[in-house]
mmCIF file of C-alpha atoms in Angstrom:
data_model
loop_
_atom_site.group_PDB
_atom_site.id
_atom_site.type_symbol
_atom_site.label_atom_id
_atom_site.label_comp_id
_atom_site.label_asym_id
_atom_site.label_seq_id
_atom_site.Cartn_x
_atom_site.Cartn_y
_atom_site.Cartn_z
ATOM 1 C CA UNK A 1 133.222 123.028 109.335
ATOM 2 C CA UNK A 2 136.688 121.893 110.177
ATOM 3 C CA UNK A 3 136.617 118.665 108.254
ATOM 4 C CA UNK A 4 136.535 120.636 105.084
ATOM 5 C CA UNK A 5 140.161 121.848 105.532
ATOM 6 C CA UNK A 6 141.549 118.254 105.205
ATOM 7 C CA UNK A 7 140.977 118.299 101.335
ATOM 8 C CA UNK A 8 143.997 117.856 99.157
ATOM 9 C CA UNK A 9 145.355 121.335 97.914
ATOM 10 C CA UNK A 10 145.776 120.294 94.277
ATOM 11 C CA UNK A 11 141.869 120.201 93.966
ATOM 12 C CA UNK A 12 140.049 123.010 92.634
ATOM 13 C CA UNK A 13 137.416 123.185 95.135
ATOM 14 C CA UNK A 14 135.292 126.280 96.107
ATOM 15 C CA UNK A 15 136.729 126.416 99.585
ATOM 16 C CA UNK A 16 140.200 126.988 98.103
ATOM 17 C CA UNK A 17 139.418 129.207 95.170
ATOM 18 C CA UNK A 18 135.901 130.421 95.888
ATOM 19 C CA UNK A 19 132.663 130.328 93.954
ATOM 20 C CA UNK A 20 134.014 130.787 90.129
ATOM 21 C CA UNK A 21 136.650 133.455 89.348
ATOM 22 C CA UNK A 22 138.477 133.385 92.820
ATOM 23 C CA UNK A 23 135.818 134.491 95.310
ATOM 24 C CA UNK A 24 137.034 133.464 98.809
ATOM 25 C CA UNK A 25 134.741 131.692 101.309
ATOM 26 C CA UNK A 26 133.639 134.351 103.705
ATOM 27 C CA UNK A 27 133.146 134.080 107.560
ATOM 28 C CA UNK A 28 129.567 133.570 108.911
ATOM 29 C CA UNK A 29 127.412 136.025 107.232
ATOM 30 C CA UNK A 30 123.971 137.543 107.590
ATOM 31 C CA UNK A 31 122.434 134.602 105.555
ATOM 32 C CA UNK A 32 123.062 132.022 108.139
ATOM 33 C CA UNK A 33 119.656 132.738 109.707
ATOM 34 C CA UNK A 34 117.944 132.666 106.284
ATOM 35 C CA UNK A 35 119.576 129.093 105.718
ATOM 36 C CA UNK A 36 118.383 127.806 108.884
ATOM 37 C CA UNK A 37 114.920 129.027 108.091
ATOM 38 C CA UNK A 38 115.090 127.061 104.651
ATOM 39 C CA UNK A 39 116.093 123.895 106.659
ATOM 40 C CA UNK A 40 113.211 124.494 108.967
ATOM 41 C CA UNK A 41 110.741 124.654 106.177
ATOM 42 C CA UNK A 42 111.374 121.186 105.162
ATOM 43 C CA UNK A 43 108.481 119.182 105.558
ATOM 44 C CA UNK A 44 108.722 115.616 106.876
ATOM 45 C CA UNK A 45 108.704 112.921 103.964
ATOM 46 C CA UNK A 46 106.437 110.074 103.550
ATOM 47 C CA UNK A 47 109.416 107.985 104.832
ATOM 48 C CA UNK A 48 108.930 109.337 108.407
ATOM 49 C CA UNK A 49 105.593 107.643 108.601
ATOM 50 C CA UNK A 50 106.690 104.320 107.273
ATOM 51 C CA UNK A 51 106.327 101.380 109.379
ATOM 52 C CA UNK A 52 109.169 99.512 107.691
ATOM 53 C CA UNK A 53 111.889 102.108 108.812
ATOM 54 C CA UNK A 54 114.366 100.815 111.320
ATOM 55 C CA UNK A 55 114.259 102.687 114.447
ATOM 56 C CA UNK A 56 117.347 105.041 115.050
ATOM 57 C CA UNK A 57 118.267 107.353 117.818
ATOM 58 C CA UNK A 58 119.028 110.821 116.665
ATOM 59 C CA UNK A 59 121.977 111.028 118.857
ATOM 60 C CA UNK A 60 123.673 107.951 117.246
ATOM 61 C CA UNK A 61 124.063 110.128 114.274
ATOM 62 C CA UNK A 62 124.183 113.636 115.538
ATOM 63 C CA UNK A 63 127.113 112.905 117.913
ATOM 64 C CA UNK A 64 129.337 112.141 115.007
ATOM 65 C CA UNK A 65 132.473 114.451 114.627
ATOM 66 C CA UNK A 66 132.932 117.049 111.723
ATOM 67 C CA UNK A 67 136.466 116.485 111.288
ATOM 68 C CA UNK A 68 136.981 113.492 108.660
ATOM 69 C CA UNK A 69 139.004 113.210 105.643
ATOM 70 C CA UNK A 70 137.599 112.479 102.154
ATOM 71 C CA UNK A 71 139.558 109.745 100.529
ATOM 72 C CA UNK A 72 141.026 110.087 97.027
ATOM 73 C CA UNK A 73 138.042 110.653 94.500
ATOM 74 C CA UNK A 74 138.455 111.071 90.911
ATOM 75 C CA UNK A 75 135.248 113.111 90.198
ATOM 76 C CA UNK A 76 135.506 113.738 86.445
ATOM 77 C CA UNK A 77 136.016 110.059 85.790
ATOM 78 C CA UNK A 78 133.053 109.303 88.121
ATOM 79 C CA UNK A 79 130.703 111.653 86.239
ATOM 80 C CA UNK A 80 131.667 110.253 82.984
ATOM 81 C CA UNK A 81 131.253 106.770 84.130
ATOM 82 C CA UNK A 82 127.747 107.419 85.584
ATOM 83 C CA UNK A 83 126.541 109.452 82.714
ATOM 84 C CA UNK A 84 127.341 106.937 80.428
ATOM 85 C CA UNK A 85 125.330 104.268 82.245
ATOM 86 C CA UNK A 86 122.628 106.556 82.710
ATOM 87 C CA UNK A 87 122.613 107.453 78.795
ATOM 88 C CA UNK A 88 122.630 103.854 77.950
ATOM 89 C CA UNK A 89 119.652 103.174 80.338
ATOM 90 C CA UNK A 90 117.668 106.173 78.843
ATOM 91 C CA UNK A 91 118.443 105.051 75.360
ATOM 92 C CA UNK A 92 116.940 101.508 76.303
ATOM 93 C CA UNK A 93 114.063 103.121 78.072
ATOM 94 C CA UNK A 94 112.737 104.898 75.119
ATOM 95 C CA UNK A 95 113.308 102.961 71.986
ATOM 96 C CA UNK A 96 112.367 104.204 68.570
ATOM 97 C CA UNK A 97 108.877 102.890 67.739
ATOM 98 C CA UNK A 98 105.715 103.678 66.481
ATOM 99 C CA UNK A 99 104.351 106.400 66.481
ATOM 100 C CA UNK A 100 107.841 107.279 65.086
ATOM 101 C CA UNK A 101 107.564 110.972 65.379
ATOM 102 C CA UNK A 102 106.708 111.152 68.980
ATOM 103 C CA UNK A 103 109.427 108.839 70.124
ATOM 104 C CA UNK A 104 111.910 110.724 67.869
ATOM 105 C CA UNK A 105 110.890 114.022 69.673
ATOM 106 C CA UNK A 106 111.229 112.308 73.072
ATOM 107 C CA UNK A 107 114.553 110.959 72.256
ATOM 108 C CA UNK A 108 115.877 114.193 70.639
ATOM 109 C CA UNK A 109 115.555 116.044 73.899
ATOM 110 C CA UNK A 110 116.156 113.078 76.350
ATOM 111 C CA UNK A 111 119.418 111.975 74.625
ATOM 112 C CA UNK A 112 120.639 115.538 73.798
ATOM 113 C CA UNK A 113 123.514 115.313 76.147
ATOM 114 C CA UNK A 114 123.392 117.416 79.440
ATOM 115 C CA UNK A 115 125.289 116.919 82.653
ATOM 116 C CA UNK A 116 122.857 114.237 84.160
ATOM 117 C CA UNK A 117 123.306 115.745 87.479
ATOM 118 C CA UNK A 118 119.813 114.696 88.860
ATOM 119 C CA UNK A 119 120.306 110.962 87.966
ATOM 120 C CA UNK A 120 123.780 111.005 89.308
ATOM 121 C CA UNK A 121 122.393 112.452 92.583
ATOM 122 C CA UNK A 122 119.816 109.785 92.693
ATOM 123 C CA UNK A 123 122.499 106.920 92.384
ATOM 124 C CA UNK A 124 124.964 108.390 94.794
ATOM 125 C CA UNK A 125 122.137 108.891 97.347
ATOM 126 C CA UNK A 126 121.228 105.192 97.070
ATOM 127 C CA UNK A 127 124.705 104.164 97.592
ATOM 128 C CA UNK A 128 125.256 106.521 100.564
ATOM 129 C CA UNK A 129 122.894 104.667 102.645
ATOM 130 C CA UNK A 130 124.128 101.291 101.690
ATOM 131 C CA UNK A 131 121.875 100.501 98.628
ATOM 132 C CA UNK A 132 123.356 99.347 95.155
ATOM 133 C CA UNK A 133 123.148 101.530 92.019
ATOM 134 C CA UNK A 134 120.762 98.962 90.294
ATOM 135 C CA UNK A 135 118.075 99.541 92.820
ATOM 136 C CA UNK A 136 117.846 103.221 91.617
ATOM 137 C CA UNK A 137 118.664 103.179 87.958
ATOM 138 C CA UNK A 138 114.974 103.227 86.842
ATOM 139 C CA UNK A 139 114.361 106.217 89.326
ATOM 140 C CA UNK A 140 117.488 107.913 87.999
ATOM 141 C CA UNK A 141 116.007 107.689 84.475
ATOM 142 C CA UNK A 142 112.681 109.027 85.671
ATOM 143 C CA UNK A 143 114.006 112.105 87.016
ATOM 144 C CA UNK A 144 115.884 112.780 83.907
ATOM 145 C CA UNK A 145 112.788 112.181 81.936
ATOM 146 C CA UNK A 146 110.804 114.567 84.063
ATOM 147 C CA UNK A 147 113.563 117.261 84.041
ATOM 148 C CA UNK A 148 113.717 117.031 80.205
ATOM 149 C CA UNK A 149 109.922 117.429 79.986
ATOM 150 C CA UNK A 150 110.166 120.539 82.135
ATOM 151 C CA UNK A 151 113.012 121.839 79.622
ATOM 152 C CA UNK A 152 110.911 121.115 76.603
ATOM 153 C CA UNK A 153 107.710 122.893 78.108
ATOM 154 C CA UNK A 154 109.864 125.762 79.411
ATOM 155 C CA UNK A 155 111.163 126.458 75.898
ATOM 156 C CA UNK A 156 107.738 126.755 74.297
ATOM 157 C CA UNK A 157 106.495 130.284 72.903
ATOM 158 C CA UNK A 158 103.794 130.414 75.620
ATOM 159 C CA UNK A 159 106.604 130.024 78.303
ATOM 160 C CA UNK A 160 110.188 131.083 77.934
ATOM 161 C CA UNK A 161 110.230 131.102 74.082
ATOM 162 C CA UNK A 162 113.528 129.953 73.807
ATOM 163 C CA UNK A 163 115.239 128.807 70.595
ATOM 164 C CA UNK A 164 118.458 127.085 71.916
ATOM 165 C CA UNK A 165 118.796 124.327 74.429
ATOM 166 C CA UNK A 166 122.096 122.353 75.098
ATOM 167 C CA UNK A 167 123.550 124.049 72.029
ATOM 168 C CA UNK A 168 120.842 122.734 69.843
ATOM 169 C CA UNK A 169 117.430 123.994 68.322
ATOM 170 C CA UNK A 170 114.751 123.719 71.058
ATOM 171 C CA UNK A 171 112.202 120.773 70.599
ATOM 172 C CA UNK A 172 109.547 122.716 69.149
ATOM 173 C CA UNK A 173 111.637 124.427 66.720
ATOM 174 C CA UNK A 174 112.381 120.996 65.187
ATOM 175 C CA UNK A 175 109.244 119.190 65.731
ATOM 176 C CA UNK A 176 106.529 121.946 66.191
ATOM 177 C CA UNK A 177 104.780 123.064 69.232
ATOM 178 C CA UNK A 178 102.145 120.414 68.974
ATOM 179 C CA UNK A 179 104.562 117.562 68.990
ATOM 180 C CA UNK A 180 106.866 119.129 71.733
ATOM 181 C CA UNK A 181 103.988 119.308 74.230
ATOM 182 C CA UNK A 182 102.999 115.702 73.598
ATOM 183 C CA UNK A 183 106.629 114.621 73.733
ATOM 184 C CA UNK A 184 106.917 116.420 77.155
ATOM 185 C CA UNK A 185 103.598 114.814 78.394
ATOM 186 C CA UNK A 186 104.752 111.435 77.161
ATOM 187 C CA UNK A 187 108.010 111.678 79.109
ATOM 188 C CA UNK A 188 106.248 112.519 82.275
ATOM 189 C CA UNK A 189 103.972 109.585 82.272
ATOM 190 C CA UNK A 190 106.600 107.155 81.026
ATOM 191 C CA UNK A 191 108.800 108.431 84.134
ATOM 192 C CA UNK A 192 106.248 106.822 86.727
ATOM 193 C CA UNK A 193 105.574 103.757 84.568
ATOM 194 C CA UNK A 194 109.356 103.238 84.276
ATOM 195 C CA UNK A 195 109.961 103.218 88.073
ATOM 196 C CA UNK A 196 106.788 101.130 88.814
ATOM 197 C CA UNK A 197 107.809 98.640 86.139
ATOM 198 C CA UNK A 198 111.523 98.372 86.292
ATOM 199 C CA UNK A 199 112.690 98.824 89.742
ATOM 200 C CA UNK A 200 114.316 95.503 90.841
ATOM 201 C CA UNK A 201 112.458 93.088 92.939
ATOM 202 C CA UNK A 202 115.197 93.411 95.892
ATOM 203 C CA UNK A 203 113.543 96.840 96.559
ATOM 204 C CA UNK A 204 110.433 96.383 98.680
ATOM 205 C CA UNK A 205 107.026 97.506 96.887
ATOM 206 C CA UNK A 206 106.459 99.703 99.865
ATOM 207 C CA UNK A 207 109.648 101.630 99.205
ATOM 208 C CA UNK A 208 108.860 101.941 95.479
ATOM 209 C CA UNK A 209 105.418 103.495 96.279
ATOM 210 C CA UNK A 210 106.942 105.814 98.656
ATOM 211 C CA UNK A 211 109.560 106.802 96.233
ATOM 212 C CA UNK A 212 106.929 107.336 93.434
ATOM 213 C CA UNK A 213 104.915 109.319 95.933
ATOM 214 C CA UNK A 214 107.722 111.566 96.716
ATOM 215 C CA UNK A 215 108.458 112.077 93.020
ATOM 216 C CA UNK A 216 104.912 113.041 92.209
ATOM 217 C CA UNK A 217 104.701 115.463 94.923
ATOM 218 C CA UNK A 218 107.967 117.208 93.733
ATOM 219 C CA UNK A 219 106.354 117.688 90.434
ATOM 220 C CA UNK A 220 102.793 118.551 91.074
ATOM 221 C CA UNK A 221 100.775 121.700 92.112
ATOM 222 C CA UNK A 222 102.631 121.995 95.342
ATOM 223 C CA UNK A 223 105.979 121.322 93.826
ATOM 224 C CA UNK A 224 107.675 122.135 90.341
ATOM 225 C CA UNK A 225 104.339 123.509 88.881
ATOM 226 C CA UNK A 226 103.746 125.705 92.092
ATOM 227 C CA UNK A 227 107.291 127.396 91.370
ATOM 228 C CA UNK A 228 106.668 127.652 87.638
ATOM 229 C CA UNK A 229 103.208 129.450 87.978
ATOM 230 C CA UNK A 230 104.739 131.915 90.574
ATOM 231 C CA UNK A 231 107.753 132.464 88.465
ATOM 232 C CA UNK A 232 105.271 133.481 85.485
ATOM 233 C CA UNK A 233 103.048 135.572 87.910
ATOM 234 C CA UNK A 234 106.190 137.570 89.062
ATOM 235 C CA UNK A 235 107.550 138.833 85.816
ATOM 236 C CA UNK A 236 107.859 142.580 85.850
ATOM 237 C CA UNK A 237 106.836 142.790 89.526
ATOM 238 C CA UNK A 238 108.631 143.591 92.744
ATOM 239 C CA UNK A 239 109.527 140.197 94.461
ATOM 240 C CA UNK A 240 110.643 139.899 98.233
ATOM 241 C CA UNK A 241 113.453 137.478 98.988
ATOM 242 C CA UNK A 242 111.033 135.031 100.557
ATOM 243 C CA UNK A 243 108.912 134.914 97.447
ATOM 244 C CA UNK A 244 111.855 134.450 95.354
ATOM 245 C CA UNK A 245 113.062 131.598 97.550
ATOM 246 C CA UNK A 246 109.782 130.019 97.116
ATOM 247 C CA UNK A 247 109.721 130.191 93.472
ATOM 248 C CA UNK A 248 113.194 128.526 93.200
ATOM 249 C CA UNK A 249 112.729 126.096 95.919
ATOM 250 C CA UNK A 250 109.588 124.649 94.122
ATOM 251 C CA UNK A 251 110.677 125.302 90.291
ATOM 252 C CA UNK A 252 114.300 124.069 90.641
ATOM 253 C CA UNK A 253 115.100 122.470 93.889
ATOM 254 C CA UNK A 254 111.960 120.337 94.345
ATOM 255 C CA UNK A 255 113.046 117.995 91.550
ATOM 256 C CA UNK A 256 116.846 117.961 92.725
ATOM 257 C CA UNK A 257 115.487 117.088 96.213
ATOM 258 C CA UNK A 258 113.373 114.318 94.779
ATOM 259 C CA UNK A 259 116.332 112.826 93.080
ATOM 260 C CA UNK A 260 118.199 112.491 96.284
ATOM 261 C CA UNK A 261 115.371 111.507 98.498
ATOM 262 C CA UNK A 262 114.151 108.905 96.349
ATOM 263 C CA UNK A 263 117.647 107.350 95.736
ATOM 264 C CA UNK A 264 117.872 107.103 99.597
ATOM 265 C CA UNK A 265 114.495 105.741 99.946
ATOM 266 C CA UNK A 266 115.111 102.952 97.315
ATOM 267 C CA UNK A 267 118.506 102.293 98.826
ATOM 268 C CA UNK A 268 116.930 101.398 102.139
ATOM 269 C CA UNK A 269 117.745 104.633 103.886
ATOM 270 C CA UNK A 270 116.661 105.215 107.733
ATOM 271 C CA UNK A 271 114.356 108.002 108.500
ATOM 272 C CA UNK A 272 117.164 110.316 109.728
ATOM 273 C CA UNK A 273 119.547 109.604 106.822
ATOM 274 C CA UNK A 274 116.668 110.425 104.278
ATOM 275 C CA UNK A 275 115.801 113.514 106.170
ATOM 276 C CA UNK A 276 119.666 114.556 106.199
ATOM 277 C CA UNK A 277 119.888 114.072 102.571
ATOM 278 C CA UNK A 278 116.752 115.962 102.090
ATOM 279 C CA UNK A 279 118.251 118.863 103.947
ATOM 280 C CA UNK A 280 121.407 118.421 101.887
ATOM 281 C CA UNK A 281 119.429 118.433 98.613
ATOM 282 C CA UNK A 282 117.363 121.328 99.698
ATOM 283 C CA UNK A 283 120.343 123.421 99.672
ATOM 284 C CA UNK A 284 122.007 122.254 96.537
ATOM 285 C CA UNK A 285 118.851 122.533 94.644
ATOM 286 C CA UNK A 286 118.410 126.195 95.648
ATOM 287 C CA UNK A 287 122.202 126.639 94.943
ATOM 288 C CA UNK A 288 121.644 125.303 91.489
ATOM 289 C CA UNK A 289 119.177 128.023 90.665
ATOM 290 C CA UNK A 290 121.299 130.821 92.245
ATOM 291 C CA UNK A 291 124.229 129.735 90.168
ATOM 292 C CA UNK A 292 122.049 129.530 87.259
ATOM 293 C CA UNK A 293 120.813 133.297 87.967
ATOM 294 C CA UNK A 294 124.467 134.292 88.262
ATOM 295 C CA UNK A 295 125.641 132.552 84.808
ATOM 296 C CA UNK A 296 122.590 134.098 83.048
ATOM 297 C CA UNK A 297 124.227 137.492 83.616
ATOM 298 C CA UNK A 298 127.818 136.770 83.446
ATOM 299 C CA UNK A 299 128.037 134.379 80.576
ATOM 300 C CA UNK A 300 127.495 134.557 76.867
ATOM 301 C CA UNK A 301 124.972 132.272 74.966
ATOM 302 C CA UNK A 302 127.901 130.179 73.410
ATOM 303 C CA UNK A 303 129.452 129.406 76.756
ATOM 304 C CA UNK A 304 125.931 128.403 78.313
ATOM 305 C CA UNK A 305 124.545 126.441 75.406
ATOM 306 C CA UNK A 306 121.321 128.470 75.596
ATOM 307 C CA UNK A 307 120.188 131.878 75.232
ATOM 308 C CA UNK A 308 121.793 134.232 77.881
ATOM 309 C CA UNK A 309 120.201 137.228 79.485
ATOM 310 C CA UNK A 310 116.726 135.934 79.013
ATOM 311 C CA UNK A 311 115.830 136.533 82.850
ATOM 312 C CA UNK A 312 116.954 140.234 82.528
ATOM 313 C CA UNK A 313 114.986 140.579 79.102
ATOM 314 C CA UNK A 314 111.871 139.208 80.485
ATOM 315 C CA UNK A 315 112.424 141.138 83.787
ATOM 316 C CA UNK A 316 112.201 138.018 85.916
ATOM 317 C CA UNK A 317 112.932 137.934 89.715
ATOM 318 C CA UNK A 318 116.519 136.559 90.039
ATOM 319 C CA UNK A 319 118.990 136.530 93.028
ATOM 320 C CA UNK A 320 121.520 139.022 91.285
ATOM 321 C CA UNK A 321 118.384 141.214 90.632
ATOM 322 C CA UNK A 322 117.281 141.256 94.138
ATOM 323 C CA UNK A 323 120.525 141.051 96.064
ATOM 324 C CA UNK A 324 123.143 142.167 93.674
ATOM 325 C CA UNK A 325 125.717 139.937 92.080
ATOM 326 C CA UNK A 326 128.282 139.964 95.016
ATOM 327 C CA UNK A 327 125.700 139.081 97.692
ATOM 328 C CA UNK A 328 124.093 136.282 95.393
ATOM 329 C CA UNK A 329 127.575 134.712 95.224
ATOM 330 C CA UNK A 330 127.912 134.980 98.807
ATOM 331 C CA UNK A 331 124.608 133.252 99.449
ATOM 332 C CA UNK A 332 125.576 130.570 96.936
ATOM 333 C CA UNK A 333 128.853 129.990 99.259
ATOM 334 C CA UNK A 334 126.476 129.814 102.264
ATOM 335 C CA UNK A 335 124.493 127.161 100.814
ATOM 336 C CA UNK A 336 127.420 124.924 99.728
ATOM 337 C CA UNK A 337 128.606 125.338 103.281
ATOM 338 C CA UNK A 338 125.257 124.133 104.690
ATOM 339 C CA UNK A 339 124.942 121.197 102.350
ATOM 340 C CA UNK A 340 128.360 120.050 103.532
ATOM 341 C CA UNK A 341 127.189 120.165 107.049
ATOM 342 C CA UNK A 342 124.535 117.618 106.432
ATOM 343 C CA UNK A 343 126.969 115.224 104.722
ATOM 344 C CA UNK A 344 129.416 115.304 107.716
ATOM 345 C CA UNK A 345 127.149 112.542 109.348
ATOM 346 C CA UNK A 346 127.838 109.939 106.798
ATOM 347 C CA UNK A 347 130.815 107.761 105.966
ATOM 348 C CA UNK A 348 133.409 109.777 104.147
ATOM 349 C CA UNK A 349 134.132 107.303 101.440
ATOM 350 C CA UNK A 350 130.279 107.094 100.516
ATOM 351 C CA UNK A 351 129.712 110.850 100.928
ATOM 352 C CA UNK A 352 132.489 111.848 98.441
ATOM 353 C CA UNK A 353 130.258 111.856 95.252
ATOM 354 C CA UNK A 354 127.791 113.918 96.846
ATOM 355 C CA UNK A 355 130.298 116.321 98.126
ATOM 356 C CA UNK A 356 132.011 116.844 94.917
ATOM 357 C CA UNK A 357 128.554 117.164 93.343
ATOM 358 C CA UNK A 358 127.569 120.021 95.435
ATOM 359 C CA UNK A 359 131.128 121.661 94.696
ATOM 360 C CA UNK A 360 130.453 120.830 90.887
ATOM 361 C CA UNK A 361 127.031 122.767 91.071
ATOM 362 C CA UNK A 362 128.671 125.594 92.917
ATOM 363 C CA UNK A 363 131.333 126.026 90.279
ATOM 364 C CA UNK A 364 129.723 124.986 86.904
ATOM 365 C CA UNK A 365 130.336 127.410 84.255
ATOM 366 C CA UNK A 366 127.429 126.381 82.090
#
């Protein structure tokens, strides 16, 4: 990990100031073996079976050195620019049309703000393998539509029963439960239609189909839904670290993973590139949930923009609950380091957005 020491000292990266509130980066810890297991569990994607993928000798990539320097990169400006582009594309993708009420409900949650981490990950992954952003914008919109669907449904009284999301009343509080359910359903189906209909013609149909298959797999009964149902079943029960990992890898990490992998597929990524990015995404996806668990017990509702302490109140399994707060933070730092290791095999200038996104996820405050 020597390449990380070359980052300029005026940046507030986790490696210099730790994961939030000054926690230093530890040496190798007992979580290293656990992280290796996480990566070993990653299944080969549909990409690996494709006949259109160009051959690549593993050693051509694996032999690249770890000590390279990231160029100057203005992350805040990058995020604002990308989010603005994504918001415009989402606004155009879901116009206000008849039936008015359902489209109002869809737009209410879809355009409510948010960090747009998943779409930006999708676009950055497309570019890191040599693609153009335009190739992945429909997919970036699709993953945000699906993410919004999960938020609408998670907030329902039959699920997490939340009244606040992104600092605003939740969808069912504004439009009623019936409309909220249908708005989520409509966003889910529109996501796949949007990729199929709007992906530009310079992306091969085979790559579009592979990306759609990847996205569908991430959301279904072996993906996000699997994590959600196990999360519900675990409430009030003793859960092992392995079971907790299963919940979070599926409930949270799978969609983040799909965002990255689909972007790489559409951008023309080679098999080894897609799989390295899958490893990176698996780590930051789990990191996102670990940090979410930490924030839930360390921040107020006003700071989070949603109800704080919900996991504790419902007796849900979380990393702080299972490991303790300090060890949960330690595990988060290990996940960041593992994600960075996967990025070290790519061109530094193209890897910069994904590097900073991982750091952003690690240090986010809401």
